[in-house]
Coordinates of C-alpha atoms and ligand atoms in Angstrom, one line a residue:
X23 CA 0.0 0.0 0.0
X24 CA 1.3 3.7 -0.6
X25 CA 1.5 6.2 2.1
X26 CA -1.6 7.6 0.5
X27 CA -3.6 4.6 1.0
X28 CA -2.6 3.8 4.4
X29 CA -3.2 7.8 5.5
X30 CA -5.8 8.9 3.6
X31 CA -9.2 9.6 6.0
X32 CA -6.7 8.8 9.4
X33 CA -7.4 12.2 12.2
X34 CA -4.2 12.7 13.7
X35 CA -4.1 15.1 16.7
X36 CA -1.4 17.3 16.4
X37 CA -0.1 18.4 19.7
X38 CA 2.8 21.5 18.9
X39 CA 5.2 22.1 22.0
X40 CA 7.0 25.7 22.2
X41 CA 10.3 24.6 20.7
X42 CA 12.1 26.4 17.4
X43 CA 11.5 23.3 15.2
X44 CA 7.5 23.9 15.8
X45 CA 8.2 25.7 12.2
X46 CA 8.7 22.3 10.6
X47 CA 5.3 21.4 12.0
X48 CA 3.7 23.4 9.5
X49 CA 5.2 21.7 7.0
X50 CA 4.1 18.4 8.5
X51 CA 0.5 19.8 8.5
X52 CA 0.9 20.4 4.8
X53 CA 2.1 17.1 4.3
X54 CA -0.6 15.2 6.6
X55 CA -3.0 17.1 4.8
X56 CA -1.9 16.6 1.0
X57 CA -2.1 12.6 1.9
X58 CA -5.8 13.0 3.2
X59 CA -4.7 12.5 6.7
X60 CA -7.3 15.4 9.0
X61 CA -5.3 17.2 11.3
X62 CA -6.5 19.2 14.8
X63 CA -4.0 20.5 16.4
X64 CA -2.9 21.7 20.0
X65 CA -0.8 24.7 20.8
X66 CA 1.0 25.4 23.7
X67 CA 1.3 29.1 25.0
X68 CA 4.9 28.7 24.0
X69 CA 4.5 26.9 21.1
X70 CA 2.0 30.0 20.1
X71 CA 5.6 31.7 20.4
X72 CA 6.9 30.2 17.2
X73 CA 4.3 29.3 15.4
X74 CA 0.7 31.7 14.8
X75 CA -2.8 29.9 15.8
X76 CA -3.7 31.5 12.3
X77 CA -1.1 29.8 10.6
X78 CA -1.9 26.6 12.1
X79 CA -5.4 27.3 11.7
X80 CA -4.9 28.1 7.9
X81 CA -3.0 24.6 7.1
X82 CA -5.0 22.4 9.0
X83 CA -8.8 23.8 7.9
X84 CA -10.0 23.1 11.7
X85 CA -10.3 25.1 14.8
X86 CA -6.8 25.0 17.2
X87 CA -7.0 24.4 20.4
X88 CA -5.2 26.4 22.7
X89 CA -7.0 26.9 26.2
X90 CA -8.1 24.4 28.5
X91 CA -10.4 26.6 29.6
X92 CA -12.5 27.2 26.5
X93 CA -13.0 23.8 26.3
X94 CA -15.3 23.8 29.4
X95 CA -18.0 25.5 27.1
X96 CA -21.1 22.8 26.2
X97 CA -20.8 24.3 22.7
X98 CA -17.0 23.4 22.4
X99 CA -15.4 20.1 22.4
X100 CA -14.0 18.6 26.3
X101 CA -10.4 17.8 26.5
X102 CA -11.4 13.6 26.7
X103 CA -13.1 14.1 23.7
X104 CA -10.8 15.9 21.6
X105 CA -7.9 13.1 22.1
X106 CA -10.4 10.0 21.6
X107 CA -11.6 11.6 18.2
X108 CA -8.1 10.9 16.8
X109 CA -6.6 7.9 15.4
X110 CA -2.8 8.9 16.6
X111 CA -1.6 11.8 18.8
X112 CA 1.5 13.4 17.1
X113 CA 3.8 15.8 19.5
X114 CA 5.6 17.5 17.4
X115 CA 8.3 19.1 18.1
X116 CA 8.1 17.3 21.4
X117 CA 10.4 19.6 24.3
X118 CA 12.3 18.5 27.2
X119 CA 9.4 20.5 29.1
X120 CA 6.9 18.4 27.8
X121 CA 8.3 15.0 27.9
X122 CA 9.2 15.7 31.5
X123 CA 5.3 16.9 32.3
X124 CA 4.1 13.5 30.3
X125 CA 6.1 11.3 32.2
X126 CA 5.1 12.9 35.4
X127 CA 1.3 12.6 34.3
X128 CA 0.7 15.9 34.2
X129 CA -2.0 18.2 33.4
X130 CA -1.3 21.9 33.7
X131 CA -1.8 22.8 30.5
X132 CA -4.6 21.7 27.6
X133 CA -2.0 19.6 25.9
X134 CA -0.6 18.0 29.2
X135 CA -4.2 17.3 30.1
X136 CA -5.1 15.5 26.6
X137 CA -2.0 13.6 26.9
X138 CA -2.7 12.5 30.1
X139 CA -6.4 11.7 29.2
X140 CA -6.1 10.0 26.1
X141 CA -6.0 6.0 25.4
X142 CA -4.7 6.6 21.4
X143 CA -1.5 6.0 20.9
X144 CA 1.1 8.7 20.7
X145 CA 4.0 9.3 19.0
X146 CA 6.5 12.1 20.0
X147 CA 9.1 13.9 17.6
X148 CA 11.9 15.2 20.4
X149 CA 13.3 18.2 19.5
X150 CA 15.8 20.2 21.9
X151 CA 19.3 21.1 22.6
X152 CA 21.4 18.7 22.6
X153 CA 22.3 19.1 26.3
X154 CA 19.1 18.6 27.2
X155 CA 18.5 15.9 25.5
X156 CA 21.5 13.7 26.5
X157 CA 20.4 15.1 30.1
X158 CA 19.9 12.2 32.7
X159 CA 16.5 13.7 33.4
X160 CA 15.0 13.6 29.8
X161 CA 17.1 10.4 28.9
X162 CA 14.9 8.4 32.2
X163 CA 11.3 10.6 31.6
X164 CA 12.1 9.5 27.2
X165 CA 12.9 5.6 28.5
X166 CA 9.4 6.0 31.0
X167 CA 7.0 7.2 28.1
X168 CA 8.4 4.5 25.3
X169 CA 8.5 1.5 28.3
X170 CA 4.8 3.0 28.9
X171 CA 4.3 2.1 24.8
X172 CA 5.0 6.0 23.3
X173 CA 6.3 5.8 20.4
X174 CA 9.6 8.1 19.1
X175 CA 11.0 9.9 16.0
X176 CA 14.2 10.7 15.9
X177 CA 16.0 13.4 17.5
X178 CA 18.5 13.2 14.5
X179 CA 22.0 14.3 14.9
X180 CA 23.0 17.8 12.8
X181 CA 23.4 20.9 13.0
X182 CA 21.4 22.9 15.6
X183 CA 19.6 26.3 15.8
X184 CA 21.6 26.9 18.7
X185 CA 24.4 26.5 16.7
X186 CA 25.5 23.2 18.6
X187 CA 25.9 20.2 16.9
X188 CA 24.7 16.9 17.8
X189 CA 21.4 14.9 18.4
X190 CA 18.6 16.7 19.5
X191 CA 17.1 18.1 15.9
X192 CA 13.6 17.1 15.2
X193 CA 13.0 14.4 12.6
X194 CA 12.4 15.9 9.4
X195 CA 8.5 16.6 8.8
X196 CA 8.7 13.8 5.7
X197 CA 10.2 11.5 8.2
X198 CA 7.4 12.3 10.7
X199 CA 5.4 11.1 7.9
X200 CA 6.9 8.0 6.9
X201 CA 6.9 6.9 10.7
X202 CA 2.7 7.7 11.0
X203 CA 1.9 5.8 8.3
X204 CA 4.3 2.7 9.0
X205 CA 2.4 3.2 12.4
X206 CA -1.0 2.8 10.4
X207 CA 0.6 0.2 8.4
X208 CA 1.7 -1.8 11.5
X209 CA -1.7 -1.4 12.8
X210 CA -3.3 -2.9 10.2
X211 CA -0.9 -5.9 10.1
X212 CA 0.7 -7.9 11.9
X213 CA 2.2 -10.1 10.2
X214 CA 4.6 -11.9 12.5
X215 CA 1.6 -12.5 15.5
X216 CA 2.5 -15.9 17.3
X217 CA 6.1 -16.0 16.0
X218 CA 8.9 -15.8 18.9
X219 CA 12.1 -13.5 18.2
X220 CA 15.3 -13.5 19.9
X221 CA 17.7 -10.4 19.2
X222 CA 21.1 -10.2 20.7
X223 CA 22.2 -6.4 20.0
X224 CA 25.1 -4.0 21.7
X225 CA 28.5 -4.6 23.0
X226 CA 29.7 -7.6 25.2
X227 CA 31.9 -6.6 28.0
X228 CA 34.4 -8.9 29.2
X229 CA 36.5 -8.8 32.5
X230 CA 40.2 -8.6 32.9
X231 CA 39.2 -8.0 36.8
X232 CA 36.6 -6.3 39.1
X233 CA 37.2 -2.8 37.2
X234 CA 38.4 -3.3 34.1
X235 CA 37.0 -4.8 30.5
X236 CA 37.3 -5.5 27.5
X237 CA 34.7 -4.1 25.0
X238 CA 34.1 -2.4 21.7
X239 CA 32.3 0.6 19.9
X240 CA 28.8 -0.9 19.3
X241 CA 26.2 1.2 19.7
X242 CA 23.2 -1.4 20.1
X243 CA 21.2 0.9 17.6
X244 CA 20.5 -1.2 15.0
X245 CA 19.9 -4.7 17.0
X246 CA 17.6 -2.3 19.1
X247 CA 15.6 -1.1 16.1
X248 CA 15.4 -4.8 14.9
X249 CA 14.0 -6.1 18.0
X250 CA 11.9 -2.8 17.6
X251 CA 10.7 -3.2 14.3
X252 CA 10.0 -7.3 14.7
X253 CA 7.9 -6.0 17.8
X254 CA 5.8 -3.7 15.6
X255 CA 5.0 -6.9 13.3
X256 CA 3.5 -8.9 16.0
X257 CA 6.0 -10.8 17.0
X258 CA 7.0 -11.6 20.9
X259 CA 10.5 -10.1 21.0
X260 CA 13.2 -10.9 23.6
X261 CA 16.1 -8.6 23.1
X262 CA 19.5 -9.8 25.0
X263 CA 21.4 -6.5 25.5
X264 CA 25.0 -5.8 26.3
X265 CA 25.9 -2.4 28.2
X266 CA 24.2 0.4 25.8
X267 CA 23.0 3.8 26.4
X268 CA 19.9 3.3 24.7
X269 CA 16.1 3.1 26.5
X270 CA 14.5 -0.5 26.2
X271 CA 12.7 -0.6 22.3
X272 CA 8.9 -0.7 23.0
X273 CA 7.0 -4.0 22.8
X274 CA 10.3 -6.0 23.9
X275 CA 10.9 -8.2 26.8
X276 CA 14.9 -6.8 27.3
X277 CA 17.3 -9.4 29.2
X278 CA 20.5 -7.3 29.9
X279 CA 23.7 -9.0 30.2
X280 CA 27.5 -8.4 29.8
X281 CA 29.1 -11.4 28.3
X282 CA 29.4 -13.2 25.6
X283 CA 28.6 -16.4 28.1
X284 CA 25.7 -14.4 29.8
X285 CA 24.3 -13.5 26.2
X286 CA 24.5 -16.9 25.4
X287 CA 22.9 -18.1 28.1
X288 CA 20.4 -15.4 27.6
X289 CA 19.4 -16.7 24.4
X290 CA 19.5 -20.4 25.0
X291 CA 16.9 -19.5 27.9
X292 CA 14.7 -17.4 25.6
X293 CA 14.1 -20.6 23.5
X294 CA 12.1 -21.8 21.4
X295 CA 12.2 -19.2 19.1
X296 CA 11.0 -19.0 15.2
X297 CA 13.5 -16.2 14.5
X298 CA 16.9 -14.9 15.8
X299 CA 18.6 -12.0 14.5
X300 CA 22.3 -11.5 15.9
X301 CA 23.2 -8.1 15.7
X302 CA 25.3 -7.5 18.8
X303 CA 29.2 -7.5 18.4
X304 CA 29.9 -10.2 20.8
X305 CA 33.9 -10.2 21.9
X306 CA 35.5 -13.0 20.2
X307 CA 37.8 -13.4 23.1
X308 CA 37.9 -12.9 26.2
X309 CA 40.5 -13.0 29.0
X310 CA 41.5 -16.6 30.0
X311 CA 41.7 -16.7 33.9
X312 CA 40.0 -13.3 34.9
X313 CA 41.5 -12.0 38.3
X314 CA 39.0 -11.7 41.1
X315 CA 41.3 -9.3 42.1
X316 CA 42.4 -5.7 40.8
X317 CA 45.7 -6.2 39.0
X318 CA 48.5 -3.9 40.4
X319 CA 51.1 -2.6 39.3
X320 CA 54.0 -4.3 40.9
X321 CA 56.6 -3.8 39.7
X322 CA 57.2 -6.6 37.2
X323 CA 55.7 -5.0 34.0
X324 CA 52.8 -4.7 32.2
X325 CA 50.4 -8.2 32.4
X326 CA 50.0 -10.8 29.7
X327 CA 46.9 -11.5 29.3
X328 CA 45.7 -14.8 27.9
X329 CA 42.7 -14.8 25.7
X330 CA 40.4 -17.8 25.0
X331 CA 37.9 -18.0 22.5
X332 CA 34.2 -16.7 23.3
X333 CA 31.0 -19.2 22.4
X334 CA 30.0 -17.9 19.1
X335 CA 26.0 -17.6 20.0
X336 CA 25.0 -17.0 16.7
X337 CA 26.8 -20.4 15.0
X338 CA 25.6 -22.2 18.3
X339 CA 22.1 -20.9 17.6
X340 CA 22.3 -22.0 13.9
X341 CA 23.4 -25.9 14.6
X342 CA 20.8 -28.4 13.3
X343 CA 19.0 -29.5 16.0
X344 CA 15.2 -29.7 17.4
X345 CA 15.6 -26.0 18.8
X346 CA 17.1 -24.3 16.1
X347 CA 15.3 -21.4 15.1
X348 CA 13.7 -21.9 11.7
X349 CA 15.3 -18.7 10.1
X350 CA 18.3 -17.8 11.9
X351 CA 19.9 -14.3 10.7
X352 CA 23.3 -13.0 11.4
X353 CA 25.6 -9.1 10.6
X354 CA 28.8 -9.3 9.1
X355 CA 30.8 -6.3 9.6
X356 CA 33.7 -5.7 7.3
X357 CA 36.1 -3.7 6.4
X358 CA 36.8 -4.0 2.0
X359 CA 35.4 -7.2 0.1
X360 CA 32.2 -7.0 1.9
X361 CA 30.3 -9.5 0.1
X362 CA 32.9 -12.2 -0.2
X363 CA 33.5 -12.4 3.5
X364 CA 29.9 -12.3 4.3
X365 CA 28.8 -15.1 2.0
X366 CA 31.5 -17.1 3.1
X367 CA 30.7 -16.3 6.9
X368 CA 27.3 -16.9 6.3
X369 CA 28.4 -20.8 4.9
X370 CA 30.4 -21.0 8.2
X371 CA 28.3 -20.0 11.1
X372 CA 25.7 -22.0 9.3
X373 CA 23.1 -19.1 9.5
X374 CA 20.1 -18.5 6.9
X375 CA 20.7 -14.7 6.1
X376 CA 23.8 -12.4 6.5
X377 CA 23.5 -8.6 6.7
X378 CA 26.2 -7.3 5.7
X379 CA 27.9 -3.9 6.2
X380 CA 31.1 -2.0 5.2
X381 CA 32.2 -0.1 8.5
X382 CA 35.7 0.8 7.4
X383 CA 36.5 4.1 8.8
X384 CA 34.8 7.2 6.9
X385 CA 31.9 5.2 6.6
X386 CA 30.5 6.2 10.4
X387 CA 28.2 2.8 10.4
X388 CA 29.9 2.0 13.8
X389 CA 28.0 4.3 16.6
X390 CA 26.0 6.7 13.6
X391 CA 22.5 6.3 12.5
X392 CA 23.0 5.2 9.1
X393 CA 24.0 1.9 7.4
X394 CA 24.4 0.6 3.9
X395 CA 23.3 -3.0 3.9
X396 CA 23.5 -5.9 2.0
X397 CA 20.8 -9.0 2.3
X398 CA 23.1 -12.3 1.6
X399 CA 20.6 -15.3 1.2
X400 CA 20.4 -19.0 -0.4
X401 CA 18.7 -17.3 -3.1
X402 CA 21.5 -14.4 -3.5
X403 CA 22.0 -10.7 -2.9
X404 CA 20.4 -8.0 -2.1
X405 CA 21.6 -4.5 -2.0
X406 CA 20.3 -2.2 -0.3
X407 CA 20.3 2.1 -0.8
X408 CA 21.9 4.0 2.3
X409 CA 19.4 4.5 5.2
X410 CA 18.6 5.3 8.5
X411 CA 19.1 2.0 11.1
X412 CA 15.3 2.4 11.5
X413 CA 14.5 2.1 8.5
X414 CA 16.9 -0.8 7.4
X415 CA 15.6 -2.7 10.4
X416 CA 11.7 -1.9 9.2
X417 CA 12.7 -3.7 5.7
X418 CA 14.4 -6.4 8.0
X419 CA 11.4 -7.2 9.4
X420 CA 9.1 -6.9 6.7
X421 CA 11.7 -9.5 4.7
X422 CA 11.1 -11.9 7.7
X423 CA 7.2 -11.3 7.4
X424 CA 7.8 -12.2 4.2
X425 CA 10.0 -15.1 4.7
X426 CA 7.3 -17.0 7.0
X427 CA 4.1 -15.7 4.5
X428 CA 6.2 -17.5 1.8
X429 CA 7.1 -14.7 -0.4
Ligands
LIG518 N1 28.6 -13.5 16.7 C1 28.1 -14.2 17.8 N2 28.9 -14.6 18.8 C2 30.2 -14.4 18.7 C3 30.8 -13.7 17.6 C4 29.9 -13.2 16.7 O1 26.9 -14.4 17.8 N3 31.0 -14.9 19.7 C5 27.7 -13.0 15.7 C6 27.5 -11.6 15.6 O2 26.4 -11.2 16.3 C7 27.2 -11.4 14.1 C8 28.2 -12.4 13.5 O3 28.3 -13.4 14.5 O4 25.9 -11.8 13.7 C9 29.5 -11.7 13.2 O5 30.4 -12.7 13.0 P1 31.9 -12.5 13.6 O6 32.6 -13.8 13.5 O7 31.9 -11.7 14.9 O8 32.4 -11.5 12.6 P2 33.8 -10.9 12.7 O9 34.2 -10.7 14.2 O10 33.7 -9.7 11.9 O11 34.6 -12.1 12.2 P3 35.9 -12.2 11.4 O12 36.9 -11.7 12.4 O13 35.9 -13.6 11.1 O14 35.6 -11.3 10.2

């Protein structure tokens, strides 16, 4: 179905926060409105700072709703009714304020209030400073909405009207789009309902002693968006997480470990399973011998440490057996003849599909939000255009759907 399809005759309610990206929102309005989709929207007094009622007004053909008090008129509409007359409650550009008063449940304003009161689901575009974003407050209230089932866009990373640089920019108003309809689209179907997912995704730490480890760059953003994405299809997720910075993806049952032997076990534990994507960069080695102990310095020199090969989970996952999941899919990152080591990893771990991906340096797979990706199957390769990890983990999981439907 087309974005047209899936939007046309949908009500969003557009809930506008007082943040400098509110501009984009009247551009998402226009958008919204070109695919059929009816918008009523909610201003904020700040966000009537940045953005005119008239203007808003003007692109969305409907009354905006401002004051909470108003609303208490028989002739107008009450704040219950005005969130349950929508299909999906956008905030867009969603502030640090705002997060903070939705994860406290408040309602001090009208948009607080129909936040609080509705039961549609909602969606929030952050869009802030950088500082406040990576802020230990906004990082815990963010993790609280999406473990409470919100649903985010973005920040991206960029350029900032403050002239800072780094993630905290709202989601581009097209990209707003794309993620309301894939929400309509996942609402209609669901295609992987019944099937069981494991995803292993992040970093594995392993111990030289109590304080220090061994690790390695992963972010845990793409095996988080897979676990995300197969969630959003139906399917009953467990996600076994090394150490990342990143809130628990919604719809997931998260098992947090550190390594490779506690992932392992993670995943054995989380059988059966249909599907298991392994996306995390386990450590191949790890130190043979650990010390209970702080090593010192004594002296005698720098340590040798011993290393001794890790379990490979995703290899052990893929041996023939009565548990093997039936479509097992593992990453290959490599640096320069990407394809030829993937195929030929995929023949040796004994997996179904490889995704493979170039992260030389220069490339900035390795921690960014993009990724170039190649699907290796039985049936050949697949190559697939440069994109967000969200996105290449929403054709991921469509291409499992479409695995199990028989396409
Ligand atoms: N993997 C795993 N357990 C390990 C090592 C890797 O499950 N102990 C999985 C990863 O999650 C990924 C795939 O195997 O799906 C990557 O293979 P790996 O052997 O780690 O690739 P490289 O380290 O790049 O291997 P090589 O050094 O052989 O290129």
């Amino acid at each position: 179905m087309t974005d047209h399809a899936i939007l046309s005759g949908k009500r969003v309610l557009l809930v506008i926060a007082g943040g400098i990206a509110a501009y984009k929102s009247l551009e998402l309005i226009r958008r919204l409105r070109e695919r059929g989709v009816a918008v009523r929207a909610v201003l904020t007094a700040a966000a009537a700072r940045f953005v005119t009622p008239l203007s808003v007004q003007a692109l969305t053909e409907d009354t905006v709703y401002q004051d909470m008090w108003s609303l208490t008129d028989e002739s107008e509409m009450g704040h219950i009714r005005l969130s349950r007359e929508a299909d999906l409650v956008v905030v867009a550009p969603a502030t640090a304020n705002l997060l903070a008063r939705m994860a406290a449940g408040m309602a001090d304003d009208l948009a607080a209030t129909v936040l609080l009161a509705t039961d549609t689901p909602v969606l929030v575009a952050p869009a802030m400073n950088v500082r406040m974003w990576t802020h230990a407050a906004t990082r815990a209230n963010m993790a609280l909405l999406e473990r409470r089932g919100v649903r985010r866009i973005g920040p991206n990373e960029g350029a900032m009207a403050c002239n800072e640089f780094g993630p905290g920019r709202m989601a581009e108003p097209m990209e707003i789009v794309d993620a309301i309809a894939a929400f309509f689209a996942g609402e209609a179907r669901k295609p992987l309902a019944g099937r069981r997912a494991i995803v292993t995704s992040g970093p594995t730490h392993e111990p030289i002693d109590p304080v220090r480890y061994i690790a390695n760059r992963s972010s845990g953003k793409q095996g988080h968006a897979i676990a995300a994405a197969l969630a959003a299809l139906g399917a009953e997720v467990t996600l076994v997480s090394g150490p990342t910075q990143l809130p628990d993806p919604p719809g997931c049952t998260v098992r947090r470990i550190e390594t490779a032997r506690e992932m392992l076990a993670a995943c054995e534990a989380a059988l059966p399973a249909d599907i298991a994507v392994c996306a995390a960069a386990v450590a191949d080695w790890r130190v043979a011998g650990e010390s209970d102990r702080k090593l010192k310095k004594d002296g005698g020199g720098p340590p040798a440490l011993e290393l001794t090969e890790n379990p490979d989970i995703l290899a052990t996952l893929s041996r023939p057996g009565g548990r093997r999941p039936a479509l097992v899919v593992g990453f290959a990152a490599e640096t320069g003849d990407v394809l030829a080591y993937a195929t030929a990893k995929r023949a040796r771990k004994g997996c179904d599909w490889i995704v493979a991906n170039d992260v030389s340096p220069g490339t900035g797979t390795f921690g960014g939000n993009d990724n170039t990706v190649h699907l290796i199957r039985a049936s050949g390769v697949d190559s697939w255009p440069t994109m967000g990890k969200d996105a290449v983990a929403a054709r991921l999981a469509e291409a499992v759907a479409g695995h199990f439907e028989g396409k």
